[in-house]
Amino acid sequence: MIRPALSLSIAVALAGCAATRPPPARTPAATATVAAPAEPVRAIDANPFPSTYRAPVVGKVALVGGNVLTATGAEIADGTVLMDGGRIVAVGANLPVPEGYQRVDARGKWVTPGVIDAHSHLGAWSQPESADALNDVNEMTDPNTAQAWVEHSIWPQDPGLDAARQAGVTTLMVLPGSANLFGGRSVTLKNVPATTMQGMKFPGAPYGLKIACGENPKRVYAAKGRSPATRMGNVAGYRKAWIDAQDYARRWDKWEKGGKVGDPPRRDLQLETLAGVLKGEILVQNHCYRADEMANMIDIAREFGFRIRTFHHANEAYKIAPMLVKEDICVATWASWWGYKMEVFDAIEENAPLIHAAGGCAIIHSDDPLVIQRLNQEAAAALSSAWRAGLKIPKSEAIKWFTANSARALGIADNVGTLEPGKNADVVLWSADPFSIYARADKVWIDGGIVFDRSDPSYRPHSDFTLGQVGGAR
Amino acid sequence: MIRPMLGALALMLSSQASAETVAIVDARLMTMAAAGEVERGTVLIRDGRIVAAGAGVAVPTGARVIDGRGGVVTPGFIQADSTLGAVEVSQVPPSADRATHSAGISAGFDISRGLNPDSILLPVSRLAGITHAVTTPLYDDRRGRELQFSGQAAVIDLAQQPDMVTRPRVAMVLEMGEGGAARAGGARGAAIVQLKATLADVRHFARNRAAYDRGGGRPQPLARIDLEALVPVVEGRMPVIVKVDRASDIVEMLTLAREEKLKIILDGAAEGWRVAPQIAAAGVPVIVDPIANLPRSFSELGATEENAARLNAAGVTLILKTGSGVAHRARELRYGAGNAVAWGLPHAAAIAAITINPARIFGVSNRIGSLESGKEADLVLWNGDPLEPLSRPEAVFVKGMQMPLTARPLDLRDRYMPAR
């Protein structure tokens, strides 16, 4: 398949989203197009760092007798989950297991979709974190670094990825840090052992743009004696960038619609990313704590004609729940984090449940290499607070907070996030109710291939860093 | 002038709150005392003190009865390595009294002075069953790693009364390993030698105070307040919390403690499991964060979530904590303890590690830490397993007073939660 020449579009990256289908081969076809006399133009490669992930060749597996949370709202006692060819093929109570399936006894255990973290820095800020050399998460040199792609910071040997896999995390979105107004592009990874970022890159997942509100950008740049030093400076910075992006997109549109005559406009990586947002191809992932600032960001999005997919951290989302539901913006937050700075002073444990109860898209995220290992426990803390508040949210709904809803925020809900026929077979077999503190992931599958089995020591750990060291021998 | 007034006020409030007889009945009791776990028992509280805890305790007429059916009573939890009472918003320095960067005061910093009983973090932590904290000075390294000691820790209660210090100056706080090396100019060998020199200086000072005051004797690099604060340390009366992670650093500190006759408490000890028999043989207790399983530094390559279980199996006395210098996230203490259980620590050992063990090690077990006659009513009634996030406290007693189950975040919730 030839990528469309001369387009800012990342349509190729967006189209299909079939994780099990090999991504378009990286062919020299685009170069050939340039040489063709009929098209005297230079192609823009919309997917210059393509995924090389290939779903494993796998047999048929039946998880039998478990308590299944499908993340579609169902809880199935004595449930069976059938996986074939890397896909879920059937989910139900007491299903007959057809011939040829390897049976996995799930009696007394729980089965859920793979855990999806909507906010991680694994690989970009790796362990040992005491080594500054492994911190590549904040390009703290300019308030707008939309030209930076965090995938180029990913170190697949981060031991944190192993720890997360052993905790059931099958997919994660890695974001640049929040020092800048525009931090750069996010990348969505499959949590498979790999030696390259491309080997983990989720085929077809859309890019995100990290935007940060509030204290962090203004603190960082005030210290450097430059704008933004205030929240109004933050907003001025966003709006200037979007004005530039509109202008850039217009110039390209004009050139493309004008028959591509003459030299195309000069490419600008920073504006290319922002223009991708304006076209709806790149999803806005917005770090923003306070309710009033989220409202400002919604107005900015309206002013320039783009959408915000997710507010991250968003500890005051509960104050504007109806607005966020109406705008169809997901809220990715914690239960327990609060108070470390002014903009999280009003955080409450019930934040995600109150968004859920209002009919919104609530997500429990990590932003942390330890929390990512217990998103189920963090969700349990949120659920507990919901029950204390009298909100009758069942576990079959709360499971969505770290599976289905995260998939939606990342733009990969057609592929992962639920246990439904046709979805990728990303599955966790838990030793107990995942809302219990004692539950551990016993087995983890990605695209039907087992990536972790607690009973088999060969599954841990993958990282070259821990090899031959004290940590590798634990 | 002001302190006696506040003291009188506190006395008035606490006597008001506790002059009654309360019986928590039909609950499972985790006594952390000789009675062990009592499947179905009663805790009888009179005038703020436990007068009986066990099965077959008669409930006197007129007692206020709290139905504990299906619930569990534990002693109040104690959060070690905490900054509760000494911080409101971490990134707002004037709201925090956790650390000093003044080169003029290091070991002398006494965190028990100047704490804030009105902190909104205290009721938030109580809702997680925490009734006491070991408030522990942090290092303020804004101007570089200048200070050898971060100061002296204190045990505080979370009753939000002015007299919140249960016991001041319970331990000296010292970072060794990587951090200690950085403070000594970049090498562990320098840090250890410097520490030994400091201890020798303190001993010299203790013997020659008069000469020191005359300006005679040998010159001392430390300020008088620091020397004075370290005298109980060299005399073995005050333990030193030593923050250290690497197995070899732990062994160095065990050796140094033996040489210098110091009482030490290891804090962190990510690789403690590798030298667990030596720690146990030395009788040194360890403060562990059970979820710290990542190689966050080259001193923590052996970090594992089984650390707590392995140390316990080797016979080491454990205290569990969550994070380092924790305040806002103190409420995750019980989740951390639950994770330790998930990774092999016996449930009762996990509860002991957040109740009676820290009470004993920090010298307050005569008052709190177990459900025993004569101790303060300092306990929590849970509606289920206290280590499960889905369980919640139904009654919290601190210093004999039943605390309201309210906190500012719940006020915020109620302000914004739609009416149903």
mmCIF file of C-alpha atoms in Angstrom, chain A residues 62-81 91-95 104-114 394-397 399 402 419 427-436 439-440 442-443 445, chain B residues 390:
data_model
loop_
_atom_site.group_PDB
_atom_site.id
_atom_site.type_symbol
_atom_site.label_atom_id
_atom_site.label_comp_id
_atom_site.label_asym_id
_atom_site.label_seq_id
_atom_site.Cartn_x
_atom_site.Cartn_y
_atom_site.Cartn_z
ATOM 1 C CA ALA A 62 -10.547 -20.977 26.193
ATOM 2 C CA LEU A 63 -10.697 -19.391 29.636
ATOM 3 C CA VAL A 64 -13.265 -21.480 31.433
ATOM 4 C CA GLY A 65 -15.254 -20.924 34.598
ATOM 5 C CA GLY A 66 -14.051 -17.472 35.591
ATOM 6 C CA ASN A 67 -15.994 -14.475 36.782
ATOM 7 C CA VAL A 68 -15.876 -12.285 33.695
ATOM 8 C CA LEU A 69 -16.096 -8.495 33.638
ATOM 9 C CA THR A 70 -16.516 -7.656 29.955
ATOM 10 C CA ALA A 71 -16.236 -3.872 30.379
ATOM 11 C CA THR A 72 -19.392 -3.572 28.313
ATOM 12 C CA GLY A 73 -21.386 -3.485 31.530
ATOM 13 C CA ALA A 74 -21.781 -7.224 32.063
ATOM 14 C CA GLU A 75 -20.552 -9.427 34.875
ATOM 15 C CA ILE A 76 -20.738 -13.085 33.879
ATOM 16 C CA ALA A 77 -20.470 -15.750 36.558
ATOM 17 C CA ASP A 78 -19.006 -19.070 35.399
ATOM 18 C CA GLY A 79 -18.041 -17.376 32.159
ATOM 19 C CA THR A 80 -16.109 -18.613 29.192
ATOM 20 C CA VAL A 81 -13.904 -16.477 26.976
ATOM 21 C CA VAL A 91 -17.878 -14.534 25.638
ATOM 22 C CA GLY A 92 -20.701 -15.976 27.703
ATOM 23 C CA ALA A 93 -21.874 -18.058 30.614
ATOM 24 C CA ASN A 94 -21.190 -21.787 30.422
ATOM 25 C CA LEU A 95 -20.317 -21.706 26.734
ATOM 26 C CA VAL A 104 -7.290 -22.565 30.913
ATOM 27 C CA ASP A 105 -9.026 -23.183 34.223
ATOM 28 C CA ALA A 106 -10.349 -19.842 35.445
ATOM 29 C CA ARG A 107 -12.548 -21.202 38.232
ATOM 30 C CA GLY A 108 -12.335 -19.030 41.318
ATOM 31 C CA LYS A 109 -10.584 -16.363 39.281
ATOM 32 C CA TRP A 110 -11.631 -13.225 37.442
ATOM 33 C CA VAL A 111 -11.240 -12.335 33.788
ATOM 34 C CA THR A 112 -11.104 -8.780 32.418
ATOM 35 C CA PRO A 113 -9.873 -6.964 29.337
ATOM 36 C CA GLY A 114 -6.209 -5.970 29.413
ATOM 37 C CA PRO A 394 -21.339 -1.875 40.102
ATOM 38 C CA LYS A 395 -17.930 -3.398 39.451
ATOM 39 C CA SER A 396 -19.113 -4.262 35.948
ATOM 40 C CA GLU A 397 -19.186 -0.513 35.255
ATOM 41 C CA ILE A 399 -13.976 -1.908 35.277
ATOM 42 C CA PHE A 402 -9.115 1.353 33.288
ATOM 43 C CA LEU A 419 -14.200 -8.516 25.916
ATOM 44 C CA VAL A 427 -7.044 -10.387 28.415
ATOM 45 C CA VAL A 428 -6.052 -10.597 32.091
ATOM 46 C CA LEU A 429 -6.706 -13.601 34.309
ATOM 47 C CA TRP A 430 -6.736 -12.306 37.901
ATOM 48 C CA SER A 431 -6.144 -14.460 40.959
ATOM 49 C CA ALA A 432 -9.169 -12.807 42.609
ATOM 50 C CA ASP A 433 -11.640 -9.953 42.248
ATOM 51 C CA PRO A 434 -9.528 -7.152 40.696
ATOM 52 C CA PHE A 435 -11.189 -4.686 43.066
ATOM 53 C CA SER A 436 -9.581 -6.604 45.942
ATOM 54 C CA ALA A 439 -5.723 -9.751 43.430
ATOM 55 C CA ARG A 440 -2.716 -10.257 41.176
ATOM 56 C CA ASP A 442 -1.814 -14.465 37.002
ATOM 57 C CA LYS A 443 -1.797 -14.558 33.201
ATOM 58 C CA TRP A 445 -2.500 -12.081 26.870
ATOM 59 C CA LEU B 390 -13.743 -1.331 49.421
#
